[in-house]
Coordinates of C-alpha atoms in Angstrom, one line a residue:
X1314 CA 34.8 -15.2 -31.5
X1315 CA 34.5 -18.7 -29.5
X1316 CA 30.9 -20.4 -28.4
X1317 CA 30.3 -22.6 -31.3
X1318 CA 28.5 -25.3 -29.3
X1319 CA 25.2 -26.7 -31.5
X1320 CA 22.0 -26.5 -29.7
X1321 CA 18.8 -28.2 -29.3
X1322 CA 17.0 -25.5 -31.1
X1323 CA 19.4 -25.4 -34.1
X1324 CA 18.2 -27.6 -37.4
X1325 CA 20.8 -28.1 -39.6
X1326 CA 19.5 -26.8 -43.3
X1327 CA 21.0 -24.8 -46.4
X1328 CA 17.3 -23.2 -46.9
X1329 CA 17.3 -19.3 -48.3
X1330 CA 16.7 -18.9 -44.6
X1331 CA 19.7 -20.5 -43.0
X1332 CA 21.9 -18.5 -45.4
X1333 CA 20.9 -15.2 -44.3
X1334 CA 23.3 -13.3 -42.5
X1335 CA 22.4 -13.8 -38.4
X1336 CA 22.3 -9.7 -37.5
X1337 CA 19.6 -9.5 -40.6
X1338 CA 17.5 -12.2 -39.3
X1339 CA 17.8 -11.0 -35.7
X1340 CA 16.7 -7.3 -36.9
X1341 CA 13.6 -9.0 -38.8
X1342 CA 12.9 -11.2 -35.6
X1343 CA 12.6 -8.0 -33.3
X1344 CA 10.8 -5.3 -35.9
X1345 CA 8.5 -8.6 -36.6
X1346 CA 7.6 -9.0 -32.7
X1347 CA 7.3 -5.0 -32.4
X1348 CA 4.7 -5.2 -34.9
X1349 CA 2.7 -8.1 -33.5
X1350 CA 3.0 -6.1 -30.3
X1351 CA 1.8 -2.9 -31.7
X1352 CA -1.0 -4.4 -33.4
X1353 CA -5.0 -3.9 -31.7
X1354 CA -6.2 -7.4 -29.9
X1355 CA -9.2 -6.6 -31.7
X1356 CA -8.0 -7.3 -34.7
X1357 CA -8.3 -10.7 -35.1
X1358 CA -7.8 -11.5 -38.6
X1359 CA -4.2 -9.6 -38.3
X1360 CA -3.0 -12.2 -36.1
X1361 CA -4.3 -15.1 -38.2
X1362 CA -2.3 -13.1 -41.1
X1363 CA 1.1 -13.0 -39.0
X1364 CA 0.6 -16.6 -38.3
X1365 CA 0.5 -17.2 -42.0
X1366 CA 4.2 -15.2 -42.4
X1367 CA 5.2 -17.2 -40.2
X1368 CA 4.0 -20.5 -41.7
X1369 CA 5.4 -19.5 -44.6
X1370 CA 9.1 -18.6 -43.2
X1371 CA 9.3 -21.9 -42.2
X1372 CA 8.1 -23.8 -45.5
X1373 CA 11.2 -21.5 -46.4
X1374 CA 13.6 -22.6 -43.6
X1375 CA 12.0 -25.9 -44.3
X1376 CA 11.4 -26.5 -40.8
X1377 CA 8.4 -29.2 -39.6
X1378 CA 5.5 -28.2 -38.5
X1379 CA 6.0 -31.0 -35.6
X1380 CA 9.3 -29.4 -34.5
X1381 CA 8.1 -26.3 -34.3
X1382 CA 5.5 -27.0 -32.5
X1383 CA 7.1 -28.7 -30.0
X1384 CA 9.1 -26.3 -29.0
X1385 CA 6.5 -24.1 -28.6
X1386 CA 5.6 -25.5 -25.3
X1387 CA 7.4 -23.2 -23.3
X1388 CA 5.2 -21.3 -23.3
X1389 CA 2.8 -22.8 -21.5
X1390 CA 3.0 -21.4 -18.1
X1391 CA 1.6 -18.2 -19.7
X1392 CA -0.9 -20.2 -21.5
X1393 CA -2.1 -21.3 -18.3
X1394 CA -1.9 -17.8 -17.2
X1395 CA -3.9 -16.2 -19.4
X1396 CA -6.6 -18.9 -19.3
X1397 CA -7.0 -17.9 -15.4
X1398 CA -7.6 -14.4 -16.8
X1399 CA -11.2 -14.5 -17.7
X1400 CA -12.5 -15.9 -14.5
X1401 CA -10.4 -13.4 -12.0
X1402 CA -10.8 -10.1 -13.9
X1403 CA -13.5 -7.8 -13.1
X1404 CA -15.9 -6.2 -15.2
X1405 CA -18.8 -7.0 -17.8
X1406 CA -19.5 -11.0 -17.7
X1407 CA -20.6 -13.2 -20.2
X1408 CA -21.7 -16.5 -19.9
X1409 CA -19.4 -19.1 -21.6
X1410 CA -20.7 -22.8 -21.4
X1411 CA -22.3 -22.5 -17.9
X1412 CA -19.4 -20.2 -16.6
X1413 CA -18.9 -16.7 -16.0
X1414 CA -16.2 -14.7 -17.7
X1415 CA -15.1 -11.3 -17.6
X1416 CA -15.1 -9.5 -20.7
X1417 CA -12.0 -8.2 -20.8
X1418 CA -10.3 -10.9 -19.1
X1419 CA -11.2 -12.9 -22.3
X1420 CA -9.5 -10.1 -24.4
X1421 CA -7.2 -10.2 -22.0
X1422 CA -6.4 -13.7 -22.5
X1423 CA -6.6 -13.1 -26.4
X1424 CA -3.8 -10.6 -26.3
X1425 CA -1.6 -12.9 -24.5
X1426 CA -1.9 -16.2 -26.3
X1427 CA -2.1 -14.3 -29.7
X1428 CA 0.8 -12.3 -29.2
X1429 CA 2.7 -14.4 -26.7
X1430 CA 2.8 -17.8 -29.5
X1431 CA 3.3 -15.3 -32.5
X1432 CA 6.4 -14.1 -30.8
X1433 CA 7.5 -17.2 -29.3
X1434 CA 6.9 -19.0 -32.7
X1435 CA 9.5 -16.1 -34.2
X1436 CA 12.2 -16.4 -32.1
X1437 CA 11.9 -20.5 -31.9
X1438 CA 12.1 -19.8 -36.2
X1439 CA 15.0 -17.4 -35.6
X1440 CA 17.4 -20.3 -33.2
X1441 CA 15.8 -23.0 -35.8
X1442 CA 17.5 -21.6 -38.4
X1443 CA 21.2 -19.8 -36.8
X1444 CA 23.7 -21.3 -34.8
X1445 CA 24.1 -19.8 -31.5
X1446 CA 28.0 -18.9 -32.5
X1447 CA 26.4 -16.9 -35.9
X1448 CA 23.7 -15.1 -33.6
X1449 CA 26.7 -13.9 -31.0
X1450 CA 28.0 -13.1 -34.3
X1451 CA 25.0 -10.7 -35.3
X1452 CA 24.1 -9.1 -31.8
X1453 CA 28.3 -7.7 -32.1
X1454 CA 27.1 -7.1 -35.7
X1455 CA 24.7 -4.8 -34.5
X1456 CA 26.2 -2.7 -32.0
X1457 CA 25.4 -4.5 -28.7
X1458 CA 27.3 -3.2 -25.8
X1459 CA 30.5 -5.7 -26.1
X1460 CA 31.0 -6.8 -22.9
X1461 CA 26.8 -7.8 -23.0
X1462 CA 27.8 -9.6 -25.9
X1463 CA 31.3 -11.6 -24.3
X1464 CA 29.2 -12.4 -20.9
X1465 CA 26.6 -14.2 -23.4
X1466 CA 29.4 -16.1 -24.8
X1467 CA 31.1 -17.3 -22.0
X1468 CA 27.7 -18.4 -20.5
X1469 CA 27.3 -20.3 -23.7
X1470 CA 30.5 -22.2 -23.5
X1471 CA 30.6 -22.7 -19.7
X1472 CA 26.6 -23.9 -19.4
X1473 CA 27.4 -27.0 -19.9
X1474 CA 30.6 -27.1 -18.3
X1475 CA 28.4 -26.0 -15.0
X1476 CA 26.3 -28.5 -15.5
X1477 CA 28.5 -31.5 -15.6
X1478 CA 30.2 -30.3 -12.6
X1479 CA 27.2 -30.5 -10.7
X1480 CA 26.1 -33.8 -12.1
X1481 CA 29.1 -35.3 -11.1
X1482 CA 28.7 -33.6 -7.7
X1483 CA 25.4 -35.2 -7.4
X1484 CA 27.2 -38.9 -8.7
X1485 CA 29.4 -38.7 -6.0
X1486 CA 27.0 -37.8 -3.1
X1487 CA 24.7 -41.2 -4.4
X1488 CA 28.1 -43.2 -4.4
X1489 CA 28.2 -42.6 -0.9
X1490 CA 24.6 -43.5 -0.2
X1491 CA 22.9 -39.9 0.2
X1492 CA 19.4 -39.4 -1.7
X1493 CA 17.9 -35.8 -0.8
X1494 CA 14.4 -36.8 0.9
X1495 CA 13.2 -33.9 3.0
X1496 CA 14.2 -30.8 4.8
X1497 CA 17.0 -31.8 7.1
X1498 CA 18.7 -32.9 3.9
X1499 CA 18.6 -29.3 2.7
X1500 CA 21.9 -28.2 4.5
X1501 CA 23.8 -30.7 2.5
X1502 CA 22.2 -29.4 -1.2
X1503 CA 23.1 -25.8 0.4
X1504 CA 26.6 -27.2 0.6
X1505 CA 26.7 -28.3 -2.7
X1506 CA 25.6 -25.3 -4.1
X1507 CA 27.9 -23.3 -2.0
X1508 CA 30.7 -25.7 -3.3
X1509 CA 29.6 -25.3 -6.7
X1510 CA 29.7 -21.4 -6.7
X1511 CA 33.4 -21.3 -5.9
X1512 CA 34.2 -23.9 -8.1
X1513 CA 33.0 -22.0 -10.8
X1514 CA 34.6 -18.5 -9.7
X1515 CA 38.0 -20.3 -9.9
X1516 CA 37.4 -21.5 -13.0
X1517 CA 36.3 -18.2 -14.3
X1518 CA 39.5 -17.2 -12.9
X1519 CA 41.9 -19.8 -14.7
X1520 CA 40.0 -19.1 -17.7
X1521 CA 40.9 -14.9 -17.4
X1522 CA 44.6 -15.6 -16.6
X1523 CA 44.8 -17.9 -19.7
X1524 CA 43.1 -14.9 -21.8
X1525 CA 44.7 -12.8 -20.5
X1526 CA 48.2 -14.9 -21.0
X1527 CA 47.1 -15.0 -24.5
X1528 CA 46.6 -11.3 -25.0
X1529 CA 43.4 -11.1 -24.1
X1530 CA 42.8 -6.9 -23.4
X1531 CA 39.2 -6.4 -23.3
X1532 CA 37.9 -7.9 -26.7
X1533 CA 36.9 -11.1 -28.4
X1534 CA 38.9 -11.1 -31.6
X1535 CA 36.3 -11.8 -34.8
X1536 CA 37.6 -14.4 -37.3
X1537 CA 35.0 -14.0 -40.0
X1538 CA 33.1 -10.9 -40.0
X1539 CA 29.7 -11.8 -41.5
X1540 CA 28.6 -8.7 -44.2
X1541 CA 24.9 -8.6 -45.4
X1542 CA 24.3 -7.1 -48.9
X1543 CA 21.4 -5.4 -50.1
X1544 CA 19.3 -8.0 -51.6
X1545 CA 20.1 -10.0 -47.9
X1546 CA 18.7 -7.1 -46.0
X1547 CA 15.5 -6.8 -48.0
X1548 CA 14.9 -10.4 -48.3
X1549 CA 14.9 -10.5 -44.6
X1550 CA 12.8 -7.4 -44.6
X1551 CA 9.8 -9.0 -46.2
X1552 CA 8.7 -10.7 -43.2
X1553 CA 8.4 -7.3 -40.8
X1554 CA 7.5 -5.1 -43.7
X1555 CA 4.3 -7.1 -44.9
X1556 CA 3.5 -7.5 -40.5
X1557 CA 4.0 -3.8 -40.6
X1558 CA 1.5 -3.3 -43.6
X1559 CA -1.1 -6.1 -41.9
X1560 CA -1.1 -3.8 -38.5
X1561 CA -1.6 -0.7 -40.3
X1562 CA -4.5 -1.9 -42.1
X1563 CA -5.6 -3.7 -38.2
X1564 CA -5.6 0.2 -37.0
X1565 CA -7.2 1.5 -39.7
X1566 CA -10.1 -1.1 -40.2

């Protein structure tokens, strides 16, 4: 199986973490943000706990804090989001520093950021720490539909591909003095895009009769099956299992 391009989020490491297999840390990653999920907004102290896990998975990984936290800023159009919540949701107010909030628009807002950066945080741990070839690798690993798995691929190789095309597209239209600068210019970017879309069918199209010239009948061959042993599994297991005993005790309290 092909798409062994590096990316941004990938930092090269030979922690405990980075030697896991990818399908175990994938399974931890989902079961962790089920749990976060599942836990009560009102339990406030749970969240501080999961963000602790995940402080500590990445002392393990030994990723920085100042990586990590950069990358967390995608999510900051639901940040802003949820910061709207409090002043257009209905209900009890509350007065907050001269302003009135709703109640449960602040909960609201709570339940979003909380749950929103833990998961975000757990998945920007989970590409820190596997190469987007191993976690191709681990989704086929663990049963996703194959043909899910193959378009994922492909888009991973070809990304890039795309988007040098339409740079060099966009090269060529400055050479020859054009610089998009209001609406009448949107017929031409149309054009481009038009252009661009059947440049990339035939592509695709070279691409499946070479496959297919190769023997290609449905199925990405894999070259080295990744196997997890036992100790793997439950070392990747601590992460959701302690989340899953912090929301019990979030339910229960």
């Amino acid at each position: 199986m092909g798409a062994g391009h590096a990316h941004k989020l990938y930092r090269q490491g030979d922690s405990p973490v980075h030697s896991l297999p990818p399908h175990c840390k994938l399974a931890a990653t989902l079961a962790f943000v089920v749990v976060v999920v599942s836990t009560p907004r009102e339990a406030v102290w749970a969240f501080g706990l999961y963000a602790v896990l995940l402080a500590a998975v990445a002392a393990a990984a030994r990723i920085p804090a100042g990586f990590l936290l950069r990358r967390l800023l995608i999510e900051v159009p639901f940040v802003a989001f949820a910061v709207l919540m409090p002043f257009v949701a209905e209900g009890e107010r509350v007065q907050v520093l001269g302003m009135s909030l709703s109640v449960s628009g602040l909960w609201g807002a709570w339940n979003v950021l909380a749950k929103g950066t833990l998961g975000v945080a757990a998945s920007v741990l989970l590409a820190s720490t596997t190469e987007l070839r191993s976690l191709l690798l681990g989704l086929q690993r663990l049963k996703l539909p194959p043909l899910l798995v193959q378009i994922a691929s492909f888009m991973i190789r070809y990304g890039d591909v795309i988007s040098d095309e339409l740079r060099r597209m966009s090269i060529a239209r400055r050479s020859r003095g054009f610089e998009a600068s209001g609406i009448r210019h949107w017929g031409v970017l149309a054009k481009t895009a038009g252009a661009l879309f059947i440049r990339s069918y035939e592509r695709g199209e070279r691409v499946y009769l070479a496959m297919v010239s190769r023997g290609y009948a449905g199925s990405m061959p894999v070259i080295d099956e990744v196997v997890a042993t036992r100790a793997q599994w439950a070392y990747a297991a601590v992460l959701p299992v302690t989340a899953f005993a912090v929301c019990l005790m979030g339910w229960t309290l």
